[in-house]
Every structure is written in C-alpha cells, then in structure tokens.
C-alpha cells in the first residue's frame, strides 16, 4: 500500500461515436452487435466513479468517424507536465493523434511530436520513478528510446507476446509507486524475469481476470477501479490492502478496451 495523495487528473472522451466497424485487435468483431448508448452510460458511470473519488476529469470532444477515440489512454503520455504525442499503428486511428495533441497544446502543455509508432499510455506506464513500456504489437522499441529522451526517466522495455493483450495496459496495472499487478503469460520469459526482479511482491492475475480485461484498471494508489467481472483479481487486490470499485464497461470491451483504456492520466 502507498501513502501517495490520491487526487489525480484524468482526460476522458465520451464515446458518442463509439462503434466496432473494423478489427485491429482480437476482441473486435465488426459483425457483432454493439450498443453505443449503453457504451455511453457505462462510460458516464466510470467518469462519475472518478469524480466521487475526488479526481478531476477533463473532457476531449470525440470526433465522428473515430470510434476508438473513447480510448483516451492512447492519446498521449503525460509525465512531469510534458506531453509526448502519439502515432498509431493503424490507419483507422491515425486522425486521433492530432486531435489529442491539439487538446494538450490548447491547454498550455509542451507537446513533443512522436517519431515512431507510439500508442501512449496504452503501452507506457509510469511506475514510481520509471516508465514501463510494452512492445511487440503496437508501440515500437524506437518509441521507447524517444520516451526515455523526452522524459529523462528510465524506460524499461517489456515484450508482449499474446495478441489478446496487445497493449501493456491490458496485461499490467500500476497499483502505486512500488507495486503492480500483471499476467505473467502475456510477457516473454525475459520480461517476466524483469518484472519478478523489479516487483517481487506483485499481485499476479489469473487468466480469467485478464480475459475480462481486469488488469485494465485505474489505481490512484489507494483505490483500484477495475472491471466488476474480475472477481479473483478484486479479492487479491483487497488482500494486498487496496480498496476496489468494480465498474461494468462490457460494451467497450467489444472494442478491446476497459476502464484504463478510457483514462489518460495528466501529470502536470
Ligand atoms: N480498439 C482499440 C485498439 O485496438 C482499443 C484500444 C484500447 N486501449 C488501450 N489503452 N488498451 O486500438
């Protein structure tokens, strides 16, 4: 458990234009039904959960034709008031990058242009003083090097190996400045060894937790907001001393996203 003051600032995007019309990860089935209104109400509940915890939530306007823009975590990486913009792997999401960069520039942040494929906080997570960075499916290794240069913080590269857990934030959750939760099998053997070395007391998730995107959780250091379906992980987190709040964002899971995907932390 941590003593970190739990007030956080998040950027979110209401899923007004949410849809599943293409397939860029194994969760997405463009032939399956989806319910945009339900996605919006589930998202509103997530936002209200953050507000009830005392956090600040800024909003960026979703754009028509960008159904994945609700996944704000992919919009940037923001540490120490600096913003590293993103560059998506897939053409379907490309136009989200300038929209997020413009929001940060318009709100007075220094924005660094991304030189490589970089899907922001989907793959780059601050853990204490260091950044954990996933690669293998989306964010490139070259982007990790740029991330280290921009923020002047050590970046630890982690190899993702399971296509279902294509972004780091689907396989690993930072709980506080000292600890994480993760699914070992989502990582290469070498990366598993790195995680064991850095986080010997980590909360180990079960495959069933990961299959409901349970690791796609948002922690303020004290309370972990996670998918309500992740029952074993919820119990493990409570046993480790964290408070938990279960939220249902099952409609957004049809696009391969959970609570954390909807939430970009703005560290001023
Ligand atoms: N459909 C989106 C994609 O595949 C989901 C992004 C989820 N975001 C995240 N931070 N994991 O790009």
PDB file of C-alpha atoms and ligand atoms in Angstrom:
ATOM      1  CA  UNK A   1       0.000   0.000   0.000  1.00  0.00           C
ATOM      2  CA  UNK A   2       1.024   3.537  -0.612  1.00  0.00           C
ATOM      3  CA  UNK A   3       0.775   6.862   1.101  1.00  0.00           C
ATOM      4  CA  UNK A   4       0.603   8.833  -2.148  1.00  0.00           C
ATOM      5  CA  UNK A   5      -2.008  11.595  -2.087  1.00  0.00           C
ATOM      6  CA  UNK A   6      -4.754  10.118  -4.209  1.00  0.00           C
ATOM      7  CA  UNK A   7      -6.023  13.142  -6.132  1.00  0.00           C
ATOM      8  CA  UNK A   8      -5.466  12.635  -9.845  1.00  0.00           C
ATOM      9  CA  UNK A   9      -6.256  14.461 -13.064  1.00  0.00           C
ATOM     10  CA  UNK A  10      -7.634  12.423 -15.946  1.00  0.00           C
ATOM     11  CA  UNK A  11      -8.553  13.146 -19.549  1.00  0.00           C
ATOM     12  CA  UNK A  12     -11.510  11.215 -20.977  1.00  0.00           C
ATOM     13  CA  UNK A  13     -13.547  11.169 -24.206  1.00  0.00           C
ATOM     14  CA  UNK A  14     -17.291  10.435 -24.112  1.00  0.00           C
ATOM     15  CA  UNK A  15     -17.992   7.574 -26.566  1.00  0.00           C
ATOM     16  CA  UNK A  16     -20.631   9.470 -28.556  1.00  0.00           C
ATOM     17  CA  UNK A  17     -19.246   7.977 -31.784  1.00  0.00           C
ATOM     18  CA  UNK A  18     -18.375   4.548 -30.359  1.00  0.00           C
ATOM     19  CA  UNK A  19     -18.722   1.640 -32.791  1.00  0.00           C
ATOM     20  CA  UNK A  20     -16.976  -1.570 -33.753  1.00  0.00           C
ATOM     21  CA  UNK A  21     -16.589  -1.215 -37.503  1.00  0.00           C
ATOM     22  CA  UNK A  22     -13.066  -2.586 -38.036  1.00  0.00           C
ATOM     23  CA  UNK A  23     -10.821  -5.166 -36.412  1.00  0.00           C
ATOM     24  CA  UNK A  24      -7.368  -4.139 -35.179  1.00  0.00           C
ATOM     25  CA  UNK A  25      -7.258  -6.439 -32.151  1.00  0.00           C
ATOM     26  CA  UNK A  26      -8.716  -9.905 -31.440  1.00  0.00           C
ATOM     27  CA  UNK A  27     -11.518  -8.530 -29.240  1.00  0.00           C
ATOM     28  CA  UNK A  28     -13.142  -6.614 -32.103  1.00  0.00           C
ATOM     29  CA  UNK A  29     -15.792  -8.318 -34.242  1.00  0.00           C
ATOM     30  CA  UNK A  30     -17.299  -5.876 -36.756  1.00  0.00           C
ATOM     31  CA  UNK A  31     -20.129  -8.332 -37.478  1.00  0.00           C
ATOM     32  CA  UNK A  32     -21.289  -8.448 -33.831  1.00  0.00           C
ATOM     33  CA  UNK A  33     -23.895  -6.044 -32.425  1.00  0.00           C
ATOM     34  CA  UNK A  34     -22.896  -3.164 -30.173  1.00  0.00           C
ATOM     35  CA  UNK A  35     -24.880  -0.532 -28.332  1.00  0.00           C
ATOM     36  CA  UNK A  36     -23.466   2.987 -28.411  1.00  0.00           C
ATOM     37  CA  UNK A  37     -25.998   4.319 -25.879  1.00  0.00           C
ATOM     38  CA  UNK A  38     -25.040   1.579 -23.420  1.00  0.00           C
ATOM     39  CA  UNK A  39     -21.354   2.351 -24.000  1.00  0.00           C
ATOM     40  CA  UNK A  40     -22.064   5.986 -23.143  1.00  0.00           C
ATOM     41  CA  UNK A  41     -23.925   5.143 -19.931  1.00  0.00           C
ATOM     42  CA  UNK A  42     -21.204   2.714 -18.808  1.00  0.00           C
ATOM     43  CA  UNK A  43     -18.604   5.376 -19.552  1.00  0.00           C
ATOM     44  CA  UNK A  44     -20.629   8.015 -17.637  1.00  0.00           C
ATOM     45  CA  UNK A  45     -20.599   5.694 -14.642  1.00  0.00           C
ATOM     46  CA  UNK A  46     -16.820   5.322 -14.899  1.00  0.00           C
ATOM     47  CA  UNK A  47     -16.391   9.091 -15.067  1.00  0.00           C
ATOM     48  CA  UNK A  48     -18.697   9.570 -12.067  1.00  0.00           C
ATOM     49  CA  UNK A  49     -16.667   6.978 -10.155  1.00  0.00           C
ATOM     50  CA  UNK A  50     -13.532   9.074 -10.645  1.00  0.00           C
ATOM     51  CA  UNK A  51     -15.353  12.263  -9.639  1.00  0.00           C
ATOM     52  CA  UNK A  52     -16.696  10.562  -6.498  1.00  0.00           C
ATOM     53  CA  UNK A  53     -13.109   9.603  -5.601  1.00  0.00           C
ATOM     54  CA  UNK A  54     -12.230  13.300  -5.737  1.00  0.00           C
ATOM     55  CA  UNK A  55     -10.350  13.227  -9.028  1.00  0.00           C
ATOM     56  CA  UNK A  56     -10.525  15.848 -11.770  1.00  0.00           C
ATOM     57  CA  UNK A  57     -11.796  14.727 -15.168  1.00  0.00           C
ATOM     58  CA  UNK A  58     -11.144  16.838 -18.245  1.00  0.00           C
ATOM     59  CA  UNK A  59     -13.018  16.024 -21.431  1.00  0.00           C
ATOM     60  CA  UNK A  60     -11.938  15.989 -25.056  1.00  0.00           C
ATOM     61  CA  UNK A  61     -14.633  16.089 -27.745  1.00  0.00           C
ATOM     62  CA  UNK A  62     -14.992  12.800 -29.647  1.00  0.00           C
ATOM     63  CA  UNK A  63     -14.919  13.085 -33.421  1.00  0.00           C
ATOM     64  CA  UNK A  64     -17.224  11.332 -35.891  1.00  0.00           C
ATOM     65  CA  UNK A  65     -15.507   8.551 -37.825  1.00  0.00           C
ATOM     66  CA  UNK A  66     -13.123   7.836 -34.934  1.00  0.00           C
ATOM     67  CA  UNK A  67     -14.996   5.128 -32.988  1.00  0.00           C
ATOM     68  CA  UNK A  68     -11.971   4.244 -30.805  1.00  0.00           C
ATOM     69  CA  UNK A  69     -11.336   7.815 -29.667  1.00  0.00           C
ATOM     70  CA  UNK A  70     -13.008   6.939 -26.346  1.00  0.00           C
ATOM     71  CA  UNK A  71      -9.754   5.151 -25.510  1.00  0.00           C
ATOM     72  CA  UNK A  72      -8.042   8.285 -24.254  1.00  0.00           C
ATOM     73  CA  UNK A  73      -5.123   6.344 -22.773  1.00  0.00           C
ATOM     74  CA  UNK A  74      -3.851   6.031 -26.331  1.00  0.00           C
ATOM     75  CA  UNK A  75      -3.909   9.806 -26.857  1.00  0.00           C
ATOM     76  CA  UNK A  76      -0.574  10.736 -25.259  1.00  0.00           C
ATOM     77  CA  UNK A  77       1.888  10.051 -22.479  1.00  0.00           C
ATOM     78  CA  UNK A  78       1.947  12.865 -19.913  1.00  0.00           C
ATOM     79  CA  UNK A  79       4.631  12.979 -17.227  1.00  0.00           C
ATOM     80  CA  UNK A  80       6.086  15.967 -15.349  1.00  0.00           C
ATOM     81  CA  UNK A  81       3.877  18.312 -17.376  1.00  0.00           C
ATOM     82  CA  UNK A  82       5.422  17.156 -20.658  1.00  0.00           C
ATOM     83  CA  UNK A  83       3.320  15.558 -23.347  1.00  0.00           C
ATOM     84  CA  UNK A  84       4.666  13.004 -25.805  1.00  0.00           C
ATOM     85  CA  UNK A  85       2.179  12.812 -28.667  1.00  0.00           C
ATOM     86  CA  UNK A  86       1.234   9.519 -30.289  1.00  0.00           C
ATOM     87  CA  UNK A  87       1.430   7.859 -33.665  1.00  0.00           C
ATOM     88  CA  UNK A  88      -0.971   4.961 -34.224  1.00  0.00           C
ATOM     89  CA  UNK A  89      -0.017   1.710 -35.932  1.00  0.00           C
ATOM     90  CA  UNK A  90      -3.358   1.519 -37.707  1.00  0.00           C
ATOM     91  CA  UNK A  91      -4.705   3.983 -40.277  1.00  0.00           C
ATOM     92  CA  UNK A  92      -8.181   3.692 -38.711  1.00  0.00           C
ATOM     93  CA  UNK A  93      -6.959   5.535 -35.602  1.00  0.00           C
ATOM     94  CA  UNK A  94      -4.403   7.887 -37.191  1.00  0.00           C
ATOM     95  CA  UNK A  95      -6.555  11.018 -37.002  1.00  0.00           C
ATOM     96  CA  UNK A  96      -6.922  10.707 -33.231  1.00  0.00           C
ATOM     97  CA  UNK A  97      -3.272  11.659 -32.759  1.00  0.00           C
ATOM     98  CA  UNK A  98      -3.518  15.292 -33.927  1.00  0.00           C
ATOM     99  CA  UNK A  99      -6.814  15.721 -32.051  1.00  0.00           C
ATOM    100  CA  UNK A 100      -5.208  14.747 -28.747  1.00  0.00           C
ATOM    101  CA  UNK A 101      -2.044  16.760 -29.483  1.00  0.00           C
ATOM    102  CA  UNK A 102      -4.206  19.807 -30.207  1.00  0.00           C
ATOM    103  CA  UNK A 103      -6.086  19.390 -26.930  1.00  0.00           C
ATOM    104  CA  UNK A 104      -2.836  19.433 -24.967  1.00  0.00           C
ATOM    105  CA  UNK A 105      -1.349  22.340 -26.932  1.00  0.00           C
ATOM    106  CA  UNK A 106      -4.601  24.253 -26.423  1.00  0.00           C
ATOM    107  CA  UNK A 107      -4.429  23.609 -22.690  1.00  0.00           C
ATOM    108  CA  UNK A 108      -0.939  25.030 -22.329  1.00  0.00           C
ATOM    109  CA  UNK A 109       1.185  21.874 -22.390  1.00  0.00           C
ATOM    110  CA  UNK A 110       4.525  21.442 -24.113  1.00  0.00           C
ATOM    111  CA  UNK A 111       3.899  18.764 -26.762  1.00  0.00           C
ATOM    112  CA  UNK A 112       6.677  16.623 -28.250  1.00  0.00           C
ATOM    113  CA  UNK A 113       5.974  15.064 -31.623  1.00  0.00           C
ATOM    114  CA  UNK A 114       6.206  11.295 -31.812  1.00  0.00           C
ATOM    115  CA  UNK A 115       8.790   9.986 -34.243  1.00  0.00           C
ATOM    116  CA  UNK A 116       7.729   6.330 -34.124  1.00  0.00           C
ATOM    117  CA  UNK A 117       4.660   4.153 -33.596  1.00  0.00           C
ATOM    118  CA  UNK A 118       3.634   5.044 -30.063  1.00  0.00           C
ATOM    119  CA  UNK A 119       0.182   4.393 -28.571  1.00  0.00           C
ATOM    120  CA  UNK A 120       0.692   6.463 -25.458  1.00  0.00           C
ATOM    121  CA  UNK A 121      -0.362   5.264 -22.043  1.00  0.00           C
ATOM    122  CA  UNK A 122      -1.762   2.111 -23.604  1.00  0.00           C
ATOM    123  CA  UNK A 123       1.853   0.941 -23.711  1.00  0.00           C
ATOM    124  CA  UNK A 124       3.775   3.369 -21.489  1.00  0.00           C
ATOM    125  CA  UNK A 125       3.007   3.365 -17.775  1.00  0.00           C
ATOM    126  CA  UNK A 126       4.663   5.372 -15.002  1.00  0.00           C
ATOM    127  CA  UNK A 127       5.626   3.128 -12.080  1.00  0.00           C
ATOM    128  CA  UNK A 128       7.262   5.160  -9.352  1.00  0.00           C
ATOM    129  CA  UNK A 129      10.265   6.857 -10.964  1.00  0.00           C
ATOM    130  CA  UNK A 130      10.480   4.666 -14.045  1.00  0.00           C
ATOM    131  CA  UNK A 131       8.376   4.070 -17.115  1.00  0.00           C
ATOM    132  CA  UNK A 132       7.329   0.561 -18.062  1.00  0.00           C
ATOM    133  CA  UNK A 133       6.920   0.282 -21.821  1.00  0.00           C
ATOM    134  CA  UNK A 134       5.338  -2.508 -23.831  1.00  0.00           C
ATOM    135  CA  UNK A 135       6.246  -3.511 -27.358  1.00  0.00           C
ATOM    136  CA  UNK A 136       5.506  -6.379 -29.690  1.00  0.00           C
ATOM    137  CA  UNK A 137       2.159  -5.341 -31.137  1.00  0.00           C
ATOM    138  CA  UNK A 138       1.786  -1.551 -31.179  1.00  0.00           C
ATOM    139  CA  UNK A 139       4.364   0.831 -29.663  1.00  0.00           C
ATOM    140  CA  UNK A 140       7.778   0.322 -31.258  1.00  0.00           C
ATOM    141  CA  UNK A 141      11.053  -0.181 -29.453  1.00  0.00           C
ATOM    142  CA  UNK A 142      12.330   3.005 -31.079  1.00  0.00           C
ATOM    143  CA  UNK A 143       9.476   4.876 -29.388  1.00  0.00           C
ATOM    144  CA  UNK A 144      10.717   3.610 -26.024  1.00  0.00           C
ATOM    145  CA  UNK A 145      14.077   5.275 -26.687  1.00  0.00           C
ATOM    146  CA  UNK A 146      12.363   8.528 -27.611  1.00  0.00           C
ATOM    147  CA  UNK A 147      10.222   8.285 -24.467  1.00  0.00           C
ATOM    148  CA  UNK A 148      13.346   7.995 -22.316  1.00  0.00           C
ATOM    149  CA  UNK A 149      14.892  11.039 -24.013  1.00  0.00           C
ATOM    150  CA  UNK A 150      11.762  13.195 -23.692  1.00  0.00           C
ATOM    151  CA  UNK A 151      11.057  12.464 -20.045  1.00  0.00           C
ATOM    152  CA  UNK A 152      14.566  11.806 -18.771  1.00  0.00           C
ATOM    153  CA  UNK A 153      13.324   8.803 -16.867  1.00  0.00           C
ATOM    154  CA  UNK A 154      14.484   5.199 -17.254  1.00  0.00           C
ATOM    155  CA  UNK A 155      12.297   3.249 -19.661  1.00  0.00           C
ATOM    156  CA  UNK A 156      12.044  -0.484 -19.138  1.00  0.00           C
ATOM    157  CA  UNK A 157      11.101  -2.368 -22.282  1.00  0.00           C
ATOM    158  CA  UNK A 158       8.704  -5.275 -21.830  1.00  0.00           C
ATOM    159  CA  UNK A 159       7.944  -7.721 -24.660  1.00  0.00           C
ATOM    160  CA  UNK A 160       4.266  -8.564 -25.080  1.00  0.00           C
ATOM    161  CA  UNK A 161       3.667 -11.985 -26.641  1.00  0.00           C
ATOM    162  CA  UNK A 162      -0.103 -12.675 -26.502  1.00  0.00           C
ATOM    163  CA  UNK A 163      -2.177 -10.941 -29.224  1.00  0.00           C
ATOM    164  CA  UNK A 164      -5.155 -10.692 -26.824  1.00  0.00           C
ATOM    165  CA  UNK A 165      -3.009  -8.459 -24.617  1.00  0.00           C
ATOM    166  CA  UNK A 166      -1.755  -6.188 -27.356  1.00  0.00           C
ATOM    167  CA  UNK A 167      -1.257  -3.095 -25.176  1.00  0.00           C
ATOM    168  CA  UNK A 168       0.731  -3.111 -21.933  1.00  0.00           C
ATOM    169  CA  UNK A 169      -2.280  -1.766 -20.031  1.00  0.00           C
ATOM    170  CA  UNK A 170      -4.267  -4.905 -20.885  1.00  0.00           C
ATOM    171  CA  UNK A 171      -1.655  -7.107 -19.158  1.00  0.00           C
ATOM    172  CA  UNK A 172      -0.279  -4.932 -16.348  1.00  0.00           C
ATOM    173  CA  UNK A 173      -1.673  -2.376 -13.938  1.00  0.00           C
ATOM    174  CA  UNK A 174       0.421   0.024 -11.875  1.00  0.00           C
ATOM    175  CA  UNK A 175      -1.078  -0.040  -8.380  1.00  0.00           C
ATOM    176  CA  UNK A 176       1.108   2.546  -6.672  1.00  0.00           C
ATOM    177  CA  UNK A 177       4.677   3.811  -6.670  1.00  0.00           C
ATOM    178  CA  UNK A 178       6.021   0.441  -5.628  1.00  0.00           C
ATOM    179  CA  UNK A 179       3.769  -2.264  -6.910  1.00  0.00           C
ATOM    180  CA  UNK A 180       1.941  -3.628  -9.921  1.00  0.00           C
ATOM    181  CA  UNK A 181      -0.486  -6.376 -10.896  1.00  0.00           C
ATOM    182  CA  UNK A 182       0.123  -8.383 -14.075  1.00  0.00           C
ATOM    183  CA  UNK A 183      -0.488 -11.516 -16.103  1.00  0.00           C
ATOM    184  CA  UNK A 184       2.870 -13.285 -16.488  1.00  0.00           C
ATOM    185  CA  UNK A 185       1.931 -15.264 -19.612  1.00  0.00           C
ATOM    186  CA  UNK A 186       1.359 -12.038 -21.562  1.00  0.00           C
ATOM    187  CA  UNK A 187       5.118 -11.368 -21.421  1.00  0.00           C
ATOM    188  CA  UNK A 188       8.200 -13.026 -22.891  1.00  0.00           C
ATOM    189  CA  UNK A 189      10.299 -15.140 -20.476  1.00  0.00           C
ATOM    190  CA  UNK A 190      12.921 -12.412 -20.205  1.00  0.00           C
ATOM    191  CA  UNK A 191      10.335  -9.736 -19.479  1.00  0.00           C
ATOM    192  CA  UNK A 192       8.712 -11.973 -16.866  1.00  0.00           C
ATOM    193  CA  UNK A 193      12.108 -12.214 -15.183  1.00  0.00           C
ATOM    194  CA  UNK A 194      12.480  -8.416 -15.280  1.00  0.00           C
ATOM    195  CA  UNK A 195       9.054  -7.982 -13.664  1.00  0.00           C
ATOM    196  CA  UNK A 196       9.833 -10.534 -10.952  1.00  0.00           C
ATOM    197  CA  UNK A 197      13.096  -8.727 -10.205  1.00  0.00           C
ATOM    198  CA  UNK A 198      11.531  -5.260 -10.052  1.00  0.00           C
ATOM    199  CA  UNK A 199       8.263  -6.227  -8.377  1.00  0.00           C
ATOM    200  CA  UNK A 200       8.760  -9.311  -6.205  1.00  0.00           C
ATOM    201  CA  UNK A 201       5.526  -8.599  -4.333  1.00  0.00           C
ATOM    202  CA  UNK A 202       3.365  -8.022  -7.406  1.00  0.00           C
ATOM    203  CA  UNK A 203      -0.242  -9.137  -7.470  1.00  0.00           C
ATOM    204  CA  UNK A 204      -0.387 -11.975 -10.013  1.00  0.00           C
ATOM    205  CA  UNK A 205      -3.576 -12.006 -12.077  1.00  0.00           C
ATOM    206  CA  UNK A 206      -5.264 -15.170 -13.305  1.00  0.00           C
ATOM    207  CA  UNK A 207      -6.064 -15.809 -16.985  1.00  0.00           C
ATOM    208  CA  UNK A 208      -9.760 -15.441 -16.092  1.00  0.00           C
ATOM    209  CA  UNK A 209      -9.097 -11.956 -14.664  1.00  0.00           C
ATOM    210  CA  UNK A 210      -7.258 -10.920 -17.814  1.00  0.00           C
ATOM    211  CA  UNK A 211      -9.992 -12.312 -20.090  1.00  0.00           C
ATOM    212  CA  UNK A 212     -12.434  -9.729 -18.721  1.00  0.00           C
ATOM    213  CA  UNK A 213      -9.713  -7.069 -19.096  1.00  0.00           C
ATOM    214  CA  UNK A 214      -9.429  -6.989 -15.304  1.00  0.00           C
ATOM    215  CA  UNK A 215      -5.892  -5.654 -15.494  1.00  0.00           C
ATOM    216  CA  UNK A 216      -7.102  -2.678 -17.479  1.00  0.00           C
ATOM    217  CA  UNK A 217      -7.632  -0.928 -14.175  1.00  0.00           C
ATOM    218  CA  UNK A 218      -7.062   2.573 -12.833  1.00  0.00           C
ATOM    219  CA  UNK A 219      -5.382   2.940  -9.448  1.00  0.00           C
ATOM    220  CA  UNK A 220      -4.896   6.196  -7.567  1.00  0.00           C
ATOM    221  CA  UNK A 221      -2.528   4.419  -5.189  1.00  0.00           C
ATOM    222  CA  UNK A 222      -5.305   3.595  -2.752  1.00  0.00           C
ATOM    223  CA  UNK A 223      -8.424   2.639  -4.705  1.00  0.00           C
ATOM    224  CA  UNK A 224      -8.349   0.448  -7.813  1.00  0.00           C
ATOM    225  CA  UNK A 225     -11.206   0.930 -10.300  1.00  0.00           C
ATOM    226  CA  UNK A 226     -11.487  -2.284 -12.292  1.00  0.00           C
ATOM    227  CA  UNK A 227     -13.968  -4.354 -14.293  1.00  0.00           C
ATOM    228  CA  UNK A 228     -16.553  -5.812 -11.924  1.00  0.00           C
ATOM    229  CA  UNK A 229     -16.223  -9.172 -13.715  1.00  0.00           C
ATOM    230  CA  UNK A 230     -12.613  -9.567 -12.462  1.00  0.00           C
ATOM    231  CA  UNK A 231     -13.597 -11.252  -9.217  1.00  0.00           C
ATOM    232  CA  UNK A 232     -10.373 -13.101  -8.354  1.00  0.00           C
ATOM    233  CA  UNK A 233      -8.259 -10.017  -9.018  1.00  0.00           C
ATOM    234  CA  UNK A 234     -10.609  -7.915  -6.895  1.00  0.00           C
ATOM    235  CA  UNK A 235     -10.113 -10.316  -3.978  1.00  0.00           C
ATOM    236  CA  UNK A 236      -6.334 -10.398  -4.483  1.00  0.00           C
ATOM    237  CA  UNK A 237      -6.147  -6.596  -4.511  1.00  0.00           C
ATOM    238  CA  UNK A 238      -8.203  -6.359  -1.341  1.00  0.00           C
ATOM    239  CA  UNK A 239      -5.948  -8.946   0.300  1.00  0.00           C
ATOM    240  CA  UNK A 240      -2.979  -6.763  -0.675  1.00  0.00           C
ATOM    241  CA  UNK A 241      -4.592  -3.800   1.091  1.00  0.00           C
ATOM    242  CA  UNK A 242      -6.202  -1.861  -1.742  1.00  0.00           C
ATOM    243  CA  UNK A 243      -9.758  -0.620  -1.876  1.00  0.00           C
ATOM    244  CA  UNK A 244     -11.582  -1.654  -5.043  1.00  0.00           C
ATOM    245  CA  UNK A 245     -14.512  -0.351  -7.067  1.00  0.00           C
ATOM    246  CA  UNK A 246     -15.990  -2.615  -9.732  1.00  0.00           C
ATOM    247  CA  UNK A 247     -17.344  -0.978 -12.880  1.00  0.00           C
ATOM    248  CA  UNK A 248     -19.100  -2.544 -15.848  1.00  0.00           C
ATOM    249  CA  UNK A 249     -17.688  -1.358 -19.172  1.00  0.00           C
ATOM    250  CA  UNK A 250     -18.516  -4.560 -21.025  1.00  0.00           C
ATOM    251  CA  UNK A 251     -19.767  -2.684 -24.087  1.00  0.00           C
ATOM    252  CA  UNK A 252     -16.389  -1.032 -24.537  1.00  0.00           C
ATOM    253  CA  UNK A 253     -14.699  -4.427 -24.132  1.00  0.00           C
ATOM    254  CA  UNK A 254     -16.163  -5.288 -27.544  1.00  0.00           C
ATOM    255  CA  UNK A 255     -13.513  -2.913 -28.917  1.00  0.00           C
ATOM    256  CA  UNK A 256     -10.822  -4.382 -26.662  1.00  0.00           C
ATOM    257  CA  UNK A 257     -10.900  -1.672 -24.022  1.00  0.00           C
ATOM    258  CA  UNK A 258     -11.592  -1.345 -20.309  1.00  0.00           C
ATOM    259  CA  UNK A 259     -11.532   1.369 -17.625  1.00  0.00           C
ATOM    260  CA  UNK A 260      -7.853   2.225 -18.037  1.00  0.00           C
ATOM    261  CA  UNK A 261      -8.104   2.485 -21.841  1.00  0.00           C
ATOM    262  CA  UNK A 262     -10.738   5.205 -21.296  1.00  0.00           C
ATOM    263  CA  UNK A 263      -8.495   7.159 -18.934  1.00  0.00           C
ATOM    264  CA  UNK A 264      -5.381   9.188 -19.673  1.00  0.00           C
ATOM    265  CA  UNK A 265      -3.567  10.462 -16.605  1.00  0.00           C
ATOM    266  CA  UNK A 266      -2.472  14.087 -16.874  1.00  0.00           C
ATOM    267  CA  UNK A 267       0.552  14.548 -14.629  1.00  0.00           C
ATOM    268  CA  UNK A 268       1.116  18.278 -14.543  1.00  0.00           C
TER     269      UNK A 268
HETATM  270  N1  LIG B   1      -9.893  -0.772 -30.368  1.00  0.00           N
HETATM  271  C1  LIG B   1      -8.778  -0.100 -29.753  1.00  0.00           C
HETATM  272  C2  LIG B   1      -7.482  -0.521 -30.397  1.00  0.00           C
HETATM  273  O1  LIG B   1      -7.354  -1.691 -30.713  1.00  0.00           O
HETATM  274  C3  LIG B   1      -8.750  -0.373 -28.286  1.00  0.00           C
HETATM  275  C4  LIG B   1      -7.705   0.423 -27.566  1.00  0.00           C
HETATM  276  C5  LIG B   1      -7.653   0.098 -26.103  1.00  0.00           C
HETATM  277  N2  LIG B   1      -6.798   0.998 -25.419  1.00  0.00           N
HETATM  278  C6  LIG B   1      -5.870   0.632 -24.518  1.00  0.00           C
HETATM  279  N3  LIG B   1      -5.248   1.572 -23.870  1.00  0.00           N
HETATM  280  N4  LIG B   1      -5.562  -0.626 -24.326  1.00  0.00           N
HETATM  281  O2  LIG B   1      -6.601   0.256 -30.619  1.00  0.00           O
END
